[in-house]
Amino acid sequence: MRLATIIDNIERFAAKTRMRPQLSGNDELSHVDQVLHEMADAVEAAQQKERDLDQMKQQFLATITHELHSPLTSLQAMLLMMREGKFGEVPEKVKLRASEAEMSVHRLIVLIRELLDSAKIEAGKLDVQLTNIDLKNAIDQATEAVRDYADQKHVVIETQNLQPVFISGDHDRLVQVFINLLSNAINASQPQSLVRTTVGSTRGKEVRVSVSDTGSGIPKEQQPLIFEKYTHLQQGSQKNIRSTGLGLSICKYIIEAHHGRIEFQSQEGSGTTFWITLPLIARDNTSNDKLSQM
């Protein structure tokens, strides 16, 4: 409940206490009991109103997301097919325009998803389901998801030490995190530069995945706020890319829901490295054992 509502109810109680006639005995207790009940009713009414508003907001966002996401996904697929010549040969100039339109549609899809996820986090309803998964599969899927985008930006992406790594995690949510980190790294990079994903371990009980670029780095004044909502990265070509500023705050929530950590190191002019640390799970095979020896 909002602080203003609590203060308002307290002030009403104080006003009633000052204005009432002097009472004694049972009348005094009865009056106090009545005022307390009125305060409790007012508090409950305010809380219910907030719950109703939150529910309406969730329903509105869910409807908007569905109504916009489906046609945008179809449009993105058609643009990709056009660019790949599935509808017949098209001039290179048309392919270029189709590629630019495809990137714009993709950004809209990401914006819609981030707005909905942020609203779910506020309501405590963002679903993160932990099961035994191979982290390698999530990294592979995220890398393939951004490969076309990297090619269009003429940025090279590579992975190091990628092998089966077993954790308790939500595959789809981790793919979302890695896509966000890789996309940010690609945006920050100059053509012909390298974005690298590296898998290692810490103390044999955790896996650490880093995503690094050699871009312009994050300005020092932005770094303390990097995981706050609505913080827009202003590095490299990202200065010209509009976003919600929600991506990294959502990543932080997802990783912490995995009992992990997300951290970063950045130096202006030298690039940025984000790393995610997640707990390993015990396995009968030697995959995690090999990782712990790196």
GROMACS .gro file of C-alpha atoms in nm:
model
  294
    1MET     CA    1   0.000   0.000   0.000
    2ARG     CA    2   0.124   0.349  -0.079
    3LEU     CA    3   0.272   0.557   0.204
    4ALA     CA    4   0.034   0.844   0.128
    5THR     CA    5  -0.267   0.620   0.202
    6ILE     CA    6  -0.125   0.513   0.538
    7ILE     CA    7  -0.049   0.873   0.637
    8ASP     CA    8  -0.399   0.981   0.531
    9ASN     CA    9  -0.561   0.712   0.748
   10ILE     CA   10  -0.346   0.804   1.049
   11GLU     CA   11  -0.437   1.171   1.009
   12ARG     CA   12  -0.807   1.082   0.995
   13PHE     CA   13  -0.771   0.880   1.315
   14ALA     CA   14  -0.591   1.168   1.487
   15ALA     CA   15  -0.857   1.416   1.375
   16LYS     CA   16  -1.139   1.199   1.506
   17THR     CA   17  -0.958   1.158   1.837
   18ARG     CA   18  -0.912   1.536   1.877
   19MET     CA   19  -1.269   1.625   1.781
   20ARG     CA   20  -1.461   1.365   1.979
   21PRO     CA   21  -1.613   1.453   2.321
   22GLN     CA   22  -1.446   1.325   2.634
   23LEU     CA   23  -1.556   0.969   2.707
   24SER     CA   24  -1.474   0.722   2.977
   25GLY     CA   25  -1.487   0.353   3.052
   26ASN     CA   26  -1.662   0.127   2.804
   27ASP     CA   27  -1.760   0.420   2.580
   28GLU     CA   28  -1.391   0.508   2.535
   29LEU     CA   29  -1.300   0.152   2.438
   30SER     CA   30  -1.598   0.126   2.205
   31HIS     CA   31  -1.503   0.448   2.026
   32VAL     CA   32  -1.140   0.341   1.981
   33ASP     CA   33  -1.254   0.002   1.850
   34GLN     CA   34  -1.487   0.170   1.599
   35VAL     CA   35  -1.213   0.402   1.470
   36LEU     CA   36  -0.966   0.114   1.436
   37HIS     CA   37  -1.220  -0.087   1.239
   38GLU     CA   38  -1.280   0.210   1.010
   39MET     CA   39  -0.905   0.243   0.955
   40ALA     CA   40  -0.874  -0.128   0.878
   41ASP     CA   41  -1.161  -0.106   0.629
   42ALA     CA   42  -1.001   0.195   0.458
   43VAL     CA   43  -0.665   0.019   0.436
   44GLU     CA   44  -0.825  -0.296   0.291
   45ALA     CA   45  -1.021  -0.089   0.037
   46ALA     CA   46  -0.702   0.089  -0.075
   47GLN     CA   47  -0.515  -0.240  -0.105
   48GLN     CA   48  -0.796  -0.397  -0.307
   49LYS     CA   49  -0.802  -0.096  -0.539
   50GLU     CA   50  -0.429  -0.135  -0.603
   51ARG     CA   51  -0.472  -0.507  -0.669
   52ASP     CA   52  -0.752  -0.436  -0.915
   53LEU     CA   53  -0.540  -0.174  -1.096
   54ASP     CA   54  -0.243  -0.411  -1.115
   55GLN     CA   55  -0.464  -0.684  -1.258
   56MET     CA   56  -0.607  -0.446  -1.517
   57LYS     CA   57  -0.255  -0.339  -1.615
   58GLN     CA   58  -0.145  -0.702  -1.652
   59GLN     CA   59  -0.447  -0.786  -1.867
   60PHE     CA   60  -0.392  -0.478  -2.083
   61LEU     CA   61  -0.023  -0.556  -2.138
   62ALA     CA   62  -0.097  -0.921  -2.213
   63THR     CA   63  -0.358  -0.822  -2.471
   64ILE     CA   64  -0.135  -0.562  -2.635
   65THR     CA   65   0.158  -0.805  -2.641
   66HIS     CA   66  -0.048  -1.075  -2.810
   67GLU     CA   67  -0.209  -0.839  -3.061
   68LEU     CA   68   0.125  -0.685  -3.163
   69HIS     CA   69   0.362  -0.978  -3.123
   70SER     CA   70   0.186  -1.222  -3.357
   71PRO     CA   71   0.168  -0.998  -3.668
   72LEU     CA   72   0.520  -0.865  -3.608
   73THR     CA   73   0.658  -1.219  -3.591
   74SER     CA   74   0.484  -1.304  -3.919
   75LEU     CA   75   0.617  -0.986  -4.080
   76GLN     CA   76   0.969  -1.066  -3.962
   77ALA     CA   77   0.948  -1.415  -4.113
   78MET     CA   78   0.824  -1.279  -4.447
   79LEU     CA   79   1.104  -1.022  -4.462
   80LEU     CA   80   1.358  -1.296  -4.394
   81MET     CA   81   1.211  -1.511  -4.673
   82MET     CA   82   1.222  -1.212  -4.908
   83ARG     CA   83   1.585  -1.144  -4.820
   84GLU     CA   84   1.674  -1.510  -4.881
   85GLY     CA   85   1.501  -1.508  -5.220
   86LYS     CA   86   1.222  -1.749  -5.126
   87PHE     CA   87   0.975  -1.543  -5.332
   88GLY     CA   88   1.207  -1.524  -5.630
   89GLU     CA   89   1.513  -1.320  -5.713
   90VAL     CA   90   1.512  -0.963  -5.582
   91PRO     CA   91   1.764  -0.683  -5.645
   92GLU     CA   92   2.040  -0.632  -5.389
   93LYS     CA   93   1.897  -0.291  -5.302
   94VAL     CA   94   1.565  -0.455  -5.208
   95LYS     CA   95   1.748  -0.717  -5.000
   96LEU     CA   96   1.924  -0.439  -4.812
   97ARG     CA   97   1.597  -0.260  -4.740
   98ALA     CA   98   1.435  -0.587  -4.632
   99SER     CA   99   1.725  -0.650  -4.394
  100GLU     CA  100   1.687  -0.304  -4.240
  101ALA     CA  101   1.312  -0.354  -4.201
  102GLU     CA  102   1.371  -0.696  -4.043
  103MET     CA  103   1.604  -0.544  -3.784
  104SER     CA  104   1.347  -0.276  -3.700
  105VAL     CA  105   1.072  -0.536  -3.657
  106HIS     CA  106   1.300  -0.743  -3.434
  107ARG     CA  107   1.365  -0.441  -3.212
  108LEU     CA  108   0.989  -0.384  -3.179
  109ILE     CA  109   0.939  -0.747  -3.074
  110VAL     CA  110   1.212  -0.712  -2.811
  111LEU     CA  111   1.063  -0.386  -2.681
  112ILE     CA  112   0.721  -0.545  -2.640
  113ARG     CA  113   0.865  -0.848  -2.460
  114GLU     CA  114   1.071  -0.630  -2.224
  115LEU     CA  115   0.773  -0.413  -2.130
  116LEU     CA  116   0.565  -0.720  -2.048
  117ASP     CA  117   0.846  -0.888  -1.852
  118SER     CA  118   0.908  -0.571  -1.653
  119ALA     CA  119   0.540  -0.548  -1.561
  120LYS     CA  120   0.545  -0.914  -1.455
  121ILE     CA  121   0.850  -0.852  -1.236
  122GLU     CA  122   0.673  -0.561  -1.064
  123ALA     CA  123   0.375  -0.787  -0.998
  124GLY     CA  124   0.599  -1.074  -0.884
  125LYS     CA  125   0.467  -1.294  -1.165
  126LEU     CA  126   0.764  -1.344  -1.398
  127ASP     CA  127   0.783  -1.720  -1.440
  128VAL     CA  128   1.127  -1.880  -1.395
  129GLN     CA  129   1.108  -2.261  -1.386
  130LEU     CA  130   1.425  -2.440  -1.278
  131THR     CA  131   1.495  -2.785  -1.421
  132ASN     CA  132   1.815  -2.977  -1.493
  133ILE     CA  133   1.947  -2.841  -1.824
  134ASP     CA  134   2.265  -2.827  -2.030
  135LEU     CA  135   2.379  -2.464  -2.033
  136LYS     CA  136   2.565  -2.527  -2.359
  137ASN     CA  137   2.233  -2.564  -2.543
  138ALA     CA  138   2.112  -2.224  -2.419
  139ILE     CA  139   2.437  -2.055  -2.527
  140ASP     CA  140   2.425  -2.227  -2.867
  141GLN     CA  141   2.064  -2.120  -2.926
  142ALA     CA  142   2.131  -1.759  -2.825
  143THR     CA  143   2.441  -1.743  -3.046
  144GLU     CA  144   2.251  -1.870  -3.349
  145ALA     CA  145   1.966  -1.627  -3.277
  146VAL     CA  146   2.198  -1.325  -3.309
  147ARG     CA  147   2.423  -1.458  -3.586
  148ASP     CA  148   2.231  -1.292  -3.870
  149TYR     CA  149   2.229  -0.964  -3.679
  150ALA     CA  150   2.605  -0.991  -3.623
  151ASP     CA  151   2.659  -1.063  -3.994
  152GLN     CA  152   2.455  -0.757  -4.088
  153LYS     CA  153   2.671  -0.547  -3.853
  154HIS     CA  154   2.988  -0.720  -3.986
  155VAL     CA  155   3.078  -0.837  -3.635
  156VAL     CA  156   3.239  -1.177  -3.570
  157ILE     CA  157   3.099  -1.387  -3.282
  158GLU     CA  158   3.277  -1.689  -3.138
  159THR     CA  159   3.264  -1.915  -2.832
  160GLN     CA  160   3.546  -2.066  -2.626
  161ASN     CA  161   3.549  -2.377  -2.402
  162LEU     CA  162   3.189  -2.455  -2.494
  163GLN     CA  163   3.100  -2.806  -2.373
  164PRO     CA  164   2.811  -2.970  -2.185
  165VAL     CA  165   2.759  -2.792  -1.852
  166PHE     CA  166   2.474  -2.906  -1.629
  167ILE     CA  167   2.288  -2.661  -1.407
  168SER     CA  168   1.944  -2.611  -1.257
  169GLY     CA  169   1.795  -2.347  -1.484
  170ASP     CA  170   1.520  -2.218  -1.709
  171HIS     CA  171   1.641  -2.279  -2.066
  172ASP     CA  172   1.421  -2.018  -2.237
  173ARG     CA  173   1.494  -1.745  -1.981
  174LEU     CA  174   1.870  -1.806  -2.002
  175VAL     CA  175   1.852  -1.789  -2.382
  176GLN     CA  176   1.679  -1.452  -2.334
  177VAL     CA  177   1.964  -1.333  -2.109
  178PHE     CA  178   2.240  -1.440  -2.348
  179ILE     CA  179   2.061  -1.287  -2.648
  180ASN     CA  180   2.041  -0.958  -2.459
  181LEU     CA  181   2.411  -0.962  -2.364
  182LEU     CA  182   2.523  -1.067  -2.712
  183SER     CA  183   2.302  -0.806  -2.881
  184ASN     CA  184   2.440  -0.532  -2.656
  185ALA     CA  185   2.795  -0.645  -2.735
  186ILE     CA  186   2.725  -0.647  -3.110
  187ASN     CA  187   2.569  -0.300  -3.090
  188ALA     CA  188   2.876  -0.168  -2.908
  189SER     CA  189   3.120  -0.318  -3.159
  190GLN     CA  190   3.276  -0.169  -3.468
  191PRO     CA  191   3.265  -0.360  -3.800
  192GLN     CA  192   3.518  -0.644  -3.825
  193SER     CA  193   3.557  -0.662  -3.446
  194LEU     CA  194   3.503  -0.967  -3.225
  195VAL     CA  195   3.240  -1.062  -2.967
  196ARG     CA  196   3.346  -1.363  -2.761
  197THR     CA  197   3.153  -1.592  -2.526
  198THR     CA  198   3.376  -1.787  -2.287
  199VAL     CA  199   3.278  -2.065  -2.046
  200GLY     CA  200   3.486  -2.137  -1.735
  201SER     CA  201   3.445  -2.222  -1.369
  202THR     CA  202   3.509  -2.076  -1.025
  203ARG     CA  203   3.607  -2.297  -0.731
  204GLY     CA  204   3.461  -2.603  -0.905
  205LYS     CA  205   3.107  -2.538  -0.775
  206GLU     CA  206   2.999  -2.270  -1.019
  207VAL     CA  207   3.011  -2.203  -1.391
  208ARG     CA  208   3.104  -1.861  -1.521
  209VAL     CA  209   3.002  -1.745  -1.868
  210SER     CA  210   3.145  -1.420  -1.999
  211VAL     CA  211   3.041  -1.213  -2.300
  212SER     CA  212   3.303  -0.961  -2.405
  213ASP     CA  213   3.344  -0.701  -2.677
  214THR     CA  214   3.615  -0.457  -2.782
  215GLY     CA  215   3.380  -0.164  -2.830
  216SER     CA  216   3.387   0.185  -2.685
  217GLY     CA  217   3.301   0.077  -2.330
  218ILE     CA  218   3.035   0.206  -2.090
  219PRO     CA  219   3.079   0.564  -1.964
  220LYS     CA  220   3.193   0.568  -1.603
  221GLU     CA  221   2.899   0.781  -1.489
  222GLN     CA  222   2.654   0.519  -1.622
  223GLN     CA  223   2.817   0.217  -1.464
  224PRO     CA  224   2.661   0.243  -1.113
  225LEU     CA  225   2.314   0.249  -1.274
  226ILE     CA  226   2.367  -0.020  -1.534
  227PHE     CA  227   2.119  -0.268  -1.383
  228GLU     CA  228   1.857  -0.005  -1.297
  229LYS     CA  229   1.536   0.011  -1.498
  230TYR     CA  230   1.523   0.259  -1.788
  231THR     CA  231   1.901   0.296  -1.804
  232HIS     CA  232   2.002   0.333  -2.169
  233LEU     CA  233   2.349   0.221  -2.271
  234GLN     CA  234   2.531   0.497  -2.457
  235GLN     CA  235   2.821   0.313  -2.614
  236GLY     CA  236   2.933   0.275  -2.973
  237SER     CA  237   2.652   0.253  -3.227
  238GLN     CA  238   2.401   0.203  -2.943
  239LYS     CA  239   2.378   0.580  -2.915
  240ASN     CA  240   2.151   0.569  -3.219
  241ILE     CA  241   1.942   0.270  -3.104
  242ARG     CA  242   1.625   0.330  -2.906
  243SER     CA  243   1.539   0.085  -2.631
  244THR     CA  244   1.331   0.056  -2.317
  245GLY     CA  245   1.640   0.048  -2.095
  246LEU     CA  246   1.487  -0.259  -1.928
  247GLY     CA  247   1.698  -0.540  -2.074
  248LEU     CA  248   1.977  -0.558  -1.816
  249SER     CA  249   1.742  -0.513  -1.519
  250ILE     CA  250   1.540  -0.810  -1.649
  251CYS     CA  251   1.862  -1.011  -1.697
  252LYS     CA  252   1.960  -0.940  -1.337
  253TYR     CA  253   1.622  -1.057  -1.209
  254ILE     CA  254   1.640  -1.380  -1.412
  255ILE     CA  255   1.996  -1.463  -1.303
  256GLU     CA  256   1.923  -1.394  -0.937
  257ALA     CA  257   1.618  -1.622  -0.966
  258HIS     CA  258   1.875  -1.890  -1.064
  259HIS     CA  259   2.067  -1.816  -0.740
  260GLY     CA  260   2.341  -1.667  -0.955
  261ARG     CA  261   2.516  -1.334  -1.012
  262ILE     CA  262   2.560  -1.100  -1.307
  263GLU     CA  263   2.852  -0.856  -1.303
  264PHE     CA  264   3.052  -0.654  -1.550
  265GLN     CA  265   3.376  -0.470  -1.609
  266SER     CA  266   3.411  -0.189  -1.859
  267GLN     CA  267   3.669   0.065  -1.958
  268GLU     CA  268   3.596   0.344  -2.201
  269GLY     CA  269   3.782   0.286  -2.524
  270SER     CA  270   3.868  -0.077  -2.441
  271GLY     CA  271   3.537  -0.264  -2.436
  272THR     CA  272   3.309  -0.437  -2.188
  273THR     CA  273   3.282  -0.784  -2.036
  274PHE     CA  274   2.967  -0.914  -1.868
  275TRP     CA  275   2.988  -1.240  -1.679
  276ILE     CA  276   2.723  -1.463  -1.531
  277THR     CA  277   2.797  -1.702  -1.246
  278LEU     CA  278   2.560  -1.994  -1.185
  279PRO     CA  279   2.577  -2.292  -0.946
  280LEU     CA  280   2.661  -2.629  -1.099
  281ILE     CA  281   2.468  -2.943  -1.015
  282ALA     CA  282   2.625  -3.278  -0.928
  283ARG     CA  283   2.643  -3.520  -1.222
  284ASP     CA  284   2.752  -3.881  -1.252
  285ASN     CA  285   2.934  -3.805  -1.577
  286THR     CA  286   3.256  -3.606  -1.599
  287SER     CA  287   3.137  -3.298  -1.792
  288ASN     CA  288   3.121  -3.070  -1.490
  289ASP     CA  289   3.436  -3.229  -1.349
  290LYS     CA  290   3.627  -3.133  -1.665
  291LEU     CA  291   3.496  -2.778  -1.636
  292SER     CA  292   3.620  -2.748  -1.277
  293GLN     CA  293   3.972  -2.835  -1.391
  294MET     CA  294   3.995  -2.537  -1.630
   0.00000   0.00000   0.00000
